[in-house]
């Protein structure tokens, strides 16, 4: 990122517009690299190639469409090298923003469906090319475009411009498998519909849960709870009518998320008597648990942003 406060001057008239390709140089006018400009964001330039890289391999220099194709292909090959997708996992993150050097672009794959989370103006500008690159991947048959509207407003985008011109034919629900566990996913849910970036953490939990009492706070659709149950947890959270610490418990405020969690328990043929999901505010629940002297061996706490603004 090149922050707006780090910009000394802009050379060239007329000045660049949001989404334009610009060269970035240091104070002595020595080139640093090139990237995509934003006239209103504090991220004034998202660098796409450093100068030495562009010099070493000029095939993508100042060519955003070629760079997109190259970077997405590299992301596909990297995942294939990690064995993704596989017979036991067909839900995974294909493009991880800065992690794949495409700042502002996230692509999660759920079986034959790809969900694109866009959080940068340049992604919207190159939307058709992003879609074309993802469509060329063999196993992908559907693309669901999901702009992060509030973040894109900060990028200077008009909310009206983010609406799809043509209604999506993409299914709103799908089923996937991750580490051998089945999940129902709603594309209307949080983020891209599933926290694919927690795959390894969920698997780790399953290895330490045997015989343990587990509490999953802010459980969403039950990803951690399911892994704990598969790993032989003694119990997972419940309702106010039972002794909470004697079952495996998931707590969340979202009713649709808890409905998915309960559906996922059934999908995996797990005992619903040993795993319970409670609709309650996490802070209220934890204060109540403290007053009752409830306790668990393992607690997963993955809350949403608690301070989204100053």
mmCIF file of C-alpha atoms in Angstrom:
data_model
loop_
_atom_site.group_PDB
_atom_site.id
_atom_site.type_symbol
_atom_site.label_atom_id
_atom_site.label_comp_id
_atom_site.label_asym_id
_atom_site.label_seq_id
_atom_site.Cartn_x
_atom_site.Cartn_y
_atom_site.Cartn_z
ATOM 1 C CA UNK A 1 0.000 0.000 0.000
ATOM 2 C CA UNK A 2 1.040 3.591 -0.623
ATOM 3 C CA UNK A 3 -0.863 5.747 1.863
ATOM 4 C CA UNK A 4 -2.215 9.121 0.801
ATOM 5 C CA UNK A 5 -0.118 10.869 3.470
ATOM 6 C CA UNK A 6 3.053 9.478 1.883
ATOM 7 C CA UNK A 7 2.410 11.144 -1.486
ATOM 8 C CA UNK A 8 4.677 14.149 -2.110
ATOM 9 C CA UNK A 9 3.445 15.064 -5.561
ATOM 10 C CA UNK A 10 1.670 13.714 -8.617
ATOM 11 C CA UNK A 11 3.421 14.304 -11.932
ATOM 12 C CA UNK A 12 1.295 14.380 -15.060
ATOM 13 C CA UNK A 13 -1.786 16.226 -16.228
ATOM 14 C CA UNK A 14 -4.642 15.596 -16.065
ATOM 15 C CA UNK A 15 -4.185 13.784 -12.727
ATOM 16 C CA UNK A 16 -5.039 10.061 -12.640
ATOM 17 C CA UNK A 17 -8.551 8.827 -11.922
ATOM 18 C CA UNK A 18 -9.564 6.014 -9.571
ATOM 19 C CA UNK A 19 -8.612 2.678 -11.093
ATOM 20 C CA UNK A 20 -5.886 4.137 -13.354
ATOM 21 C CA UNK A 21 -2.475 2.502 -13.557
ATOM 22 C CA UNK A 22 0.260 4.745 -12.126
ATOM 23 C CA UNK A 23 4.026 4.568 -11.714
ATOM 24 C CA UNK A 24 5.329 5.085 -8.178
ATOM 25 C CA UNK A 25 8.757 6.609 -7.540
ATOM 26 C CA UNK A 26 10.715 7.729 -4.487
ATOM 27 C CA UNK A 27 11.645 11.344 -3.716
ATOM 28 C CA UNK A 28 14.542 11.252 -6.184
ATOM 29 C CA UNK A 29 12.153 10.016 -8.903
ATOM 30 C CA UNK A 30 13.726 6.547 -8.865
ATOM 31 C CA UNK A 31 10.969 4.028 -9.820
ATOM 32 C CA UNK A 32 9.604 1.809 -7.044
ATOM 33 C CA UNK A 33 6.922 -0.028 -9.013
ATOM 34 C CA UNK A 34 3.467 0.381 -10.488
ATOM 35 C CA UNK A 35 -0.011 -0.009 -9.123
ATOM 36 C CA UNK A 36 -3.639 1.116 -9.170
ATOM 37 C CA UNK A 37 -4.579 4.605 -8.054
ATOM 38 C CA UNK A 38 -7.482 5.704 -5.874
ATOM 39 C CA UNK A 39 -8.239 9.407 -5.601
ATOM 40 C CA UNK A 40 -10.288 9.195 -2.375
ATOM 41 C CA UNK A 41 -9.062 6.189 -0.392
ATOM 42 C CA UNK A 42 -6.348 6.425 2.265
ATOM 43 C CA UNK A 43 -4.830 3.539 0.263
ATOM 44 C CA UNK A 44 -3.798 5.916 -2.507
ATOM 45 C CA UNK A 45 -1.989 3.242 -4.530
ATOM 46 C CA UNK A 46 -2.178 -0.538 -4.248
ATOM 47 C CA UNK A 47 1.150 -1.644 -5.684
ATOM 48 C CA UNK A 48 0.886 -4.535 -8.137
ATOM 49 C CA UNK A 49 4.522 -5.006 -9.180
ATOM 50 C CA UNK A 50 7.792 -3.766 -7.748
ATOM 51 C CA UNK A 51 10.296 -2.290 -10.181
ATOM 52 C CA UNK A 52 12.816 -5.157 -9.956
ATOM 53 C CA UNK A 53 10.066 -7.703 -10.632
ATOM 54 C CA UNK A 54 8.771 -5.787 -13.649
ATOM 55 C CA UNK A 55 12.330 -5.505 -14.964
ATOM 56 C CA UNK A 56 13.016 -9.207 -14.447
ATOM 57 C CA UNK A 57 9.742 -10.297 -16.091
ATOM 58 C CA UNK A 58 8.230 -7.499 -18.181
ATOM 59 C CA UNK A 59 5.395 -9.671 -19.560
ATOM 60 C CA UNK A 60 2.878 -8.202 -17.056
ATOM 61 C CA UNK A 61 4.365 -4.729 -16.661
ATOM 62 C CA UNK A 62 1.630 -2.045 -16.709
ATOM 63 C CA UNK A 63 -0.859 -4.659 -17.964
ATOM 64 C CA UNK A 64 -3.478 -5.288 -15.285
ATOM 65 C CA UNK A 65 -5.434 -7.870 -17.262
ATOM 66 C CA UNK A 66 -2.310 -9.950 -17.938
ATOM 67 C CA UNK A 67 -1.239 -9.587 -14.299
ATOM 68 C CA UNK A 68 -4.661 -10.744 -13.057
ATOM 69 C CA UNK A 69 -4.486 -13.828 -15.246
ATOM 70 C CA UNK A 70 -0.937 -14.605 -14.066
ATOM 71 C CA UNK A 71 -1.657 -14.096 -10.360
ATOM 72 C CA UNK A 72 -4.913 -16.095 -10.342
ATOM 73 C CA UNK A 73 -3.241 -18.952 -12.243
ATOM 74 C CA UNK A 74 -0.423 -18.884 -9.665
ATOM 75 C CA UNK A 75 -2.997 -19.029 -6.856
ATOM 76 C CA UNK A 76 -4.638 -22.071 -8.462
ATOM 77 C CA UNK A 77 -1.290 -23.858 -8.818
ATOM 78 C CA UNK A 78 -0.320 -23.051 -5.224
ATOM 79 C CA UNK A 79 -3.542 -24.606 -3.898
ATOM 80 C CA UNK A 80 -3.164 -27.652 -6.112
ATOM 81 C CA UNK A 81 0.323 -28.081 -4.688
ATOM 82 C CA UNK A 82 -1.308 -28.155 -1.254
ATOM 83 C CA UNK A 83 -3.775 -30.807 -2.410
ATOM 84 C CA UNK A 84 -6.776 -28.488 -2.805
ATOM 85 C CA UNK A 85 -9.402 -29.389 -3.803
ATOM 86 C CA UNK A 86 -9.389 -33.047 -2.712
ATOM 87 C CA UNK A 87 -11.770 -35.919 -2.024
ATOM 88 C CA UNK A 88 -12.101 -34.736 1.598
ATOM 89 C CA UNK A 89 -11.992 -30.930 1.086
ATOM 90 C CA UNK A 90 -13.705 -28.943 -1.660
ATOM 91 C CA UNK A 91 -14.110 -25.694 0.329
ATOM 92 C CA UNK A 92 -11.024 -23.475 0.412
ATOM 93 C CA UNK A 93 -9.737 -19.952 -0.151
ATOM 94 C CA UNK A 94 -8.406 -19.634 -3.677
ATOM 95 C CA UNK A 95 -7.329 -15.973 -3.635
ATOM 96 C CA UNK A 96 -6.350 -14.374 -0.332
ATOM 97 C CA UNK A 97 -6.009 -10.644 -1.097
ATOM 98 C CA UNK A 98 -2.464 -9.462 -0.231
ATOM 99 C CA UNK A 99 -1.458 -13.084 0.422
ATOM 100 C CA UNK A 100 -1.778 -13.693 -3.324
ATOM 101 C CA UNK A 101 -0.675 -10.163 -4.217
ATOM 102 C CA UNK A 102 -4.141 -9.059 -5.333
ATOM 103 C CA UNK A 103 -5.001 -6.543 -2.636
ATOM 104 C CA UNK A 104 -8.760 -6.212 -2.160
ATOM 105 C CA UNK A 105 -9.731 -9.490 -3.879
ATOM 106 C CA UNK A 106 -10.826 -12.633 -2.035
ATOM 107 C CA UNK A 107 -12.144 -15.743 -3.782
ATOM 108 C CA UNK A 108 -13.513 -18.682 -1.809
ATOM 109 C CA UNK A 109 -14.349 -21.915 -3.616
ATOM 110 C CA UNK A 110 -17.253 -24.097 -2.452
ATOM 111 C CA UNK A 111 -17.406 -27.156 -4.690
ATOM 112 C CA UNK A 112 -18.232 -25.903 -8.200
ATOM 113 C CA UNK A 113 -19.119 -22.422 -6.937
ATOM 114 C CA UNK A 114 -16.768 -19.475 -6.397
ATOM 115 C CA UNK A 115 -17.686 -16.520 -4.179
ATOM 116 C CA UNK A 116 -15.811 -13.296 -4.966
ATOM 117 C CA UNK A 117 -15.526 -10.773 -2.132
ATOM 118 C CA UNK A 118 -14.545 -7.414 -3.597
ATOM 119 C CA UNK A 119 -13.235 -4.671 -1.286
ATOM 120 C CA UNK A 120 -11.284 -2.386 -3.640
ATOM 121 C CA UNK A 121 -12.409 -0.069 -6.428
ATOM 122 C CA UNK A 122 -9.959 -1.635 -8.879
ATOM 123 C CA UNK A 123 -11.613 -5.050 -8.427
ATOM 124 C CA UNK A 124 -14.939 -3.579 -9.516
ATOM 125 C CA UNK A 125 -13.281 -1.915 -12.515
ATOM 126 C CA UNK A 126 -11.758 -5.236 -13.634
ATOM 127 C CA UNK A 127 -14.788 -7.307 -12.661
ATOM 128 C CA UNK A 128 -15.278 -8.894 -16.104
ATOM 129 C CA UNK A 129 -11.616 -9.994 -16.260
ATOM 130 C CA UNK A 130 -11.721 -11.412 -12.721
ATOM 131 C CA UNK A 131 -14.836 -13.394 -13.653
ATOM 132 C CA UNK A 132 -13.248 -14.617 -16.884
ATOM 133 C CA UNK A 133 -10.142 -15.871 -15.054
ATOM 134 C CA UNK A 134 -12.187 -17.708 -12.432
ATOM 135 C CA UNK A 135 -14.584 -19.152 -15.025
ATOM 136 C CA UNK A 136 -11.613 -20.720 -16.813
ATOM 137 C CA UNK A 137 -10.857 -22.930 -13.778
ATOM 138 C CA UNK A 138 -12.032 -26.454 -14.613
ATOM 139 C CA UNK A 139 -14.147 -27.209 -11.533
ATOM 140 C CA UNK A 140 -15.899 -23.804 -11.302
ATOM 141 C CA UNK A 141 -19.421 -23.636 -12.819
ATOM 142 C CA UNK A 142 -20.922 -20.704 -10.873
ATOM 143 C CA UNK A 143 -19.626 -17.330 -9.661
ATOM 144 C CA UNK A 144 -21.312 -15.303 -6.931
ATOM 145 C CA UNK A 145 -20.074 -11.687 -6.804
ATOM 146 C CA UNK A 146 -20.274 -10.229 -3.308
ATOM 147 C CA UNK A 147 -19.064 -6.606 -2.986
ATOM 148 C CA UNK A 148 -18.154 -5.330 0.489
ATOM 149 C CA UNK A 149 -20.422 -2.305 0.120
ATOM 150 C CA UNK A 150 -19.357 -0.318 3.211
ATOM 151 C CA UNK A 151 -15.650 -0.708 2.445
ATOM 152 C CA UNK A 152 -16.210 0.150 -1.223
ATOM 153 C CA UNK A 153 -18.029 3.339 -0.226
ATOM 154 C CA UNK A 154 -14.800 4.359 1.524
ATOM 155 C CA UNK A 155 -13.064 3.571 -1.764
ATOM 156 C CA UNK A 156 -15.288 6.182 -3.428
ATOM 157 C CA UNK A 157 -17.730 3.760 -5.027
ATOM 158 C CA UNK A 158 -21.432 4.583 -5.335
ATOM 159 C CA UNK A 159 -23.630 1.860 -3.817
ATOM 160 C CA UNK A 160 -25.904 2.031 -6.892
ATOM 161 C CA UNK A 161 -22.940 1.074 -9.099
ATOM 162 C CA UNK A 162 -22.379 -2.107 -7.086
ATOM 163 C CA UNK A 163 -25.724 -3.696 -7.936
ATOM 164 C CA UNK A 164 -25.662 -6.522 -10.455
ATOM 165 C CA UNK A 165 -27.224 -5.520 -13.791
ATOM 166 C CA UNK A 166 -28.405 -9.093 -14.332
ATOM 167 C CA UNK A 167 -29.887 -11.261 -11.566
ATOM 168 C CA UNK A 168 -27.501 -14.003 -10.476
ATOM 169 C CA UNK A 169 -28.436 -17.559 -11.454
ATOM 170 C CA UNK A 170 -26.105 -18.798 -8.734
ATOM 171 C CA UNK A 171 -27.730 -21.040 -6.088
ATOM 172 C CA UNK A 172 -28.128 -19.311 -2.709
ATOM 173 C CA UNK A 173 -27.261 -22.456 -0.775
ATOM 174 C CA UNK A 174 -24.767 -25.223 -1.363
ATOM 175 C CA UNK A 175 -23.116 -28.140 0.440
ATOM 176 C CA UNK A 176 -19.403 -28.696 0.798
ATOM 177 C CA UNK A 177 -16.950 -30.992 2.542
ATOM 178 C CA UNK A 178 -13.933 -29.860 4.574
ATOM 179 C CA UNK A 179 -11.553 -32.332 6.236
ATOM 180 C CA UNK A 180 -14.235 -34.978 5.755
ATOM 181 C CA UNK A 181 -16.968 -32.953 7.499
ATOM 182 C CA UNK A 182 -20.050 -31.831 5.548
ATOM 183 C CA UNK A 183 -21.421 -28.280 5.754
ATOM 184 C CA UNK A 184 -24.491 -26.533 4.412
ATOM 185 C CA UNK A 185 -23.565 -22.997 3.345
ATOM 186 C CA UNK A 186 -25.789 -19.987 2.772
ATOM 187 C CA UNK A 187 -24.318 -17.435 0.385
ATOM 188 C CA UNK A 188 -26.370 -14.795 2.199
ATOM 189 C CA UNK A 189 -24.424 -15.496 5.392
ATOM 190 C CA UNK A 190 -21.422 -13.732 6.863
ATOM 191 C CA UNK A 191 -18.340 -12.897 4.766
ATOM 192 C CA UNK A 192 -18.400 -15.254 1.756
ATOM 193 C CA UNK A 193 -20.790 -17.633 3.541
ATOM 194 C CA UNK A 194 -18.106 -19.762 5.227
ATOM 195 C CA UNK A 195 -14.846 -19.043 7.042
ATOM 196 C CA UNK A 196 -12.603 -21.072 4.744
ATOM 197 C CA UNK A 197 -9.480 -19.492 6.269
ATOM 198 C CA UNK A 198 -10.090 -21.394 9.559
ATOM 199 C CA UNK A 199 -9.720 -24.869 8.001
ATOM 200 C CA UNK A 200 -6.455 -25.817 9.730
ATOM 201 C CA UNK A 201 -7.587 -24.396 13.095
ATOM 202 C CA UNK A 202 -10.793 -26.422 12.952
ATOM 203 C CA UNK A 203 -8.837 -29.583 12.157
ATOM 204 C CA UNK A 204 -6.447 -28.908 15.054
ATOM 205 C CA UNK A 205 -9.385 -28.545 17.449
ATOM 206 C CA UNK A 206 -10.650 -31.999 16.485
ATOM 207 C CA UNK A 207 -7.296 -33.503 17.596
ATOM 208 C CA UNK A 208 -7.502 -32.102 21.156
ATOM 209 C CA UNK A 209 -11.223 -32.440 21.902
ATOM 210 C CA UNK A 210 -11.557 -36.088 22.903
ATOM 211 C CA UNK A 211 -13.322 -36.364 26.245
ATOM 212 C CA UNK A 212 -13.317 -32.590 26.696
ATOM 213 C CA UNK A 213 -16.152 -30.201 27.494
ATOM 214 C CA UNK A 214 -16.176 -27.602 24.699
ATOM 215 C CA UNK A 215 -17.783 -24.166 24.403
ATOM 216 C CA UNK A 216 -17.898 -22.389 21.015
ATOM 217 C CA UNK A 217 -18.780 -18.700 21.476
ATOM 218 C CA UNK A 218 -19.826 -16.758 18.345
ATOM 219 C CA UNK A 219 -20.119 -20.169 16.701
ATOM 220 C CA UNK A 220 -21.752 -19.022 13.414
ATOM 221 C CA UNK A 221 -22.749 -22.205 11.514
ATOM 222 C CA UNK A 222 -20.890 -24.518 13.911
ATOM 223 C CA UNK A 223 -17.561 -25.129 12.163
ATOM 224 C CA UNK A 224 -15.498 -25.457 15.340
ATOM 225 C CA UNK A 225 -18.286 -27.242 17.234
ATOM 226 C CA UNK A 226 -18.604 -29.865 14.482
ATOM 227 C CA UNK A 227 -14.873 -30.566 14.587
ATOM 228 C CA UNK A 228 -14.953 -30.853 18.355
ATOM 229 C CA UNK A 229 -17.861 -33.306 18.115
ATOM 230 C CA UNK A 230 -16.078 -35.349 15.429
ATOM 231 C CA UNK A 231 -12.992 -35.370 17.651
ATOM 232 C CA UNK A 232 -14.929 -36.992 20.473
ATOM 233 C CA UNK A 233 -15.722 -34.006 22.673
ATOM 234 C CA UNK A 234 -17.760 -35.034 25.673
ATOM 235 C CA UNK A 235 -20.208 -32.200 25.160
ATOM 236 C CA UNK A 236 -20.937 -28.921 23.251
ATOM 237 C CA UNK A 237 -23.246 -26.055 24.575
ATOM 238 C CA UNK A 238 -26.964 -26.141 25.343
ATOM 239 C CA UNK A 239 -30.039 -24.325 26.560
ATOM 240 C CA UNK A 240 -31.010 -22.723 29.852
ATOM 241 C CA UNK A 241 -32.939 -25.880 30.823
ATOM 242 C CA UNK A 242 -29.827 -28.060 31.098
ATOM 243 C CA UNK A 243 -26.519 -27.934 32.912
ATOM 244 C CA UNK A 244 -24.589 -26.074 30.223
ATOM 245 C CA UNK A 245 -21.142 -27.423 31.043
ATOM 246 C CA UNK A 246 -22.310 -31.023 30.514
ATOM 247 C CA UNK A 247 -22.861 -30.713 26.756
ATOM 248 C CA UNK A 248 -20.928 -29.322 23.811
ATOM 249 C CA UNK A 249 -22.307 -25.827 23.295
ATOM 250 C CA UNK A 250 -22.378 -23.254 20.515
ATOM 251 C CA UNK A 251 -23.561 -19.690 21.178
ATOM 252 C CA UNK A 252 -24.501 -17.065 18.581
ATOM 253 C CA UNK A 253 -27.019 -14.220 18.142
ATOM 254 C CA UNK A 254 -27.900 -15.125 14.537
ATOM 255 C CA UNK A 255 -30.910 -17.426 14.160
ATOM 256 C CA UNK A 256 -30.137 -18.307 10.483
ATOM 257 C CA UNK A 257 -26.562 -19.241 11.504
ATOM 258 C CA UNK A 258 -27.808 -21.499 14.309
ATOM 259 C CA UNK A 259 -30.306 -23.141 11.966
ATOM 260 C CA UNK A 260 -27.398 -23.965 9.639
ATOM 261 C CA UNK A 261 -25.391 -25.277 12.609
ATOM 262 C CA UNK A 262 -28.207 -27.627 13.610
ATOM 263 C CA UNK A 263 -28.565 -28.735 9.985
ATOM 264 C CA UNK A 264 -24.828 -29.448 9.898
ATOM 265 C CA UNK A 265 -25.086 -31.669 12.976
ATOM 266 C CA UNK A 266 -27.725 -33.747 11.146
ATOM 267 C CA UNK A 267 -25.695 -33.757 7.907
ATOM 268 C CA UNK A 268 -22.808 -35.440 9.743
ATOM 269 C CA UNK A 269 -24.998 -37.933 11.647
ATOM 270 C CA UNK A 270 -23.842 -36.529 14.978
ATOM 271 C CA UNK A 271 -25.852 -36.968 18.170
ATOM 272 C CA UNK A 272 -27.994 -33.824 18.602
ATOM 273 C CA UNK A 273 -28.348 -34.666 22.307
ATOM 274 C CA UNK A 274 -24.609 -34.070 22.832
ATOM 275 C CA UNK A 275 -24.371 -30.813 20.902
ATOM 276 C CA UNK A 276 -26.631 -27.844 21.478
ATOM 277 C CA UNK A 277 -26.816 -24.342 20.037
ATOM 278 C CA UNK A 278 -28.072 -21.374 22.017
ATOM 279 C CA UNK A 279 -29.254 -18.037 20.621
ATOM 280 C CA UNK A 280 -27.904 -15.401 22.970
ATOM 281 C CA UNK A 281 -25.607 -12.382 23.048
ATOM 282 C CA UNK A 282 -22.099 -13.673 23.781
ATOM 283 C CA UNK A 283 -21.349 -11.141 26.532
ATOM 284 C CA UNK A 284 -24.667 -11.784 28.278
ATOM 285 C CA UNK A 285 -24.099 -15.539 28.018
ATOM 286 C CA UNK A 286 -20.566 -15.392 29.448
ATOM 287 C CA UNK A 287 -21.650 -13.204 32.372
ATOM 288 C CA UNK A 288 -24.411 -15.724 33.104
ATOM 289 C CA UNK A 289 -21.982 -18.643 32.879
ATOM 290 C CA UNK A 290 -19.684 -16.869 35.343
ATOM 291 C CA UNK A 291 -22.496 -16.294 37.820
ATOM 292 C CA UNK A 292 -23.451 -20.002 37.627
ATOM 293 C CA UNK A 293 -19.809 -21.126 37.945
ATOM 294 C CA UNK A 294 -20.100 -22.994 34.628
ATOM 295 C CA UNK A 295 -16.778 -24.095 33.172
ATOM 296 C CA UNK A 296 -15.380 -25.858 30.094
ATOM 297 C CA UNK A 297 -12.090 -27.500 29.196
ATOM 298 C CA UNK A 298 -11.827 -25.771 25.805
ATOM 299 C CA UNK A 299 -13.353 -22.429 24.813
ATOM 300 C CA UNK A 300 -13.352 -21.103 21.252
ATOM 301 C CA UNK A 301 -13.984 -17.355 21.111
ATOM 302 C CA UNK A 302 -13.935 -15.760 17.661
ATOM 303 C CA UNK A 303 -16.060 -12.596 17.891
ATOM 304 C CA UNK A 304 -16.888 -10.118 15.139
ATOM 305 C CA UNK A 305 -15.270 -6.653 15.157
ATOM 306 C CA UNK A 306 -16.089 -5.108 18.542
ATOM 307 C CA UNK A 307 -14.919 -1.595 17.599
ATOM 308 C CA UNK A 308 -15.602 -1.060 13.870
ATOM 309 C CA UNK A 309 -15.006 2.707 14.169
ATOM 310 C CA UNK A 310 -13.514 5.249 16.535
#
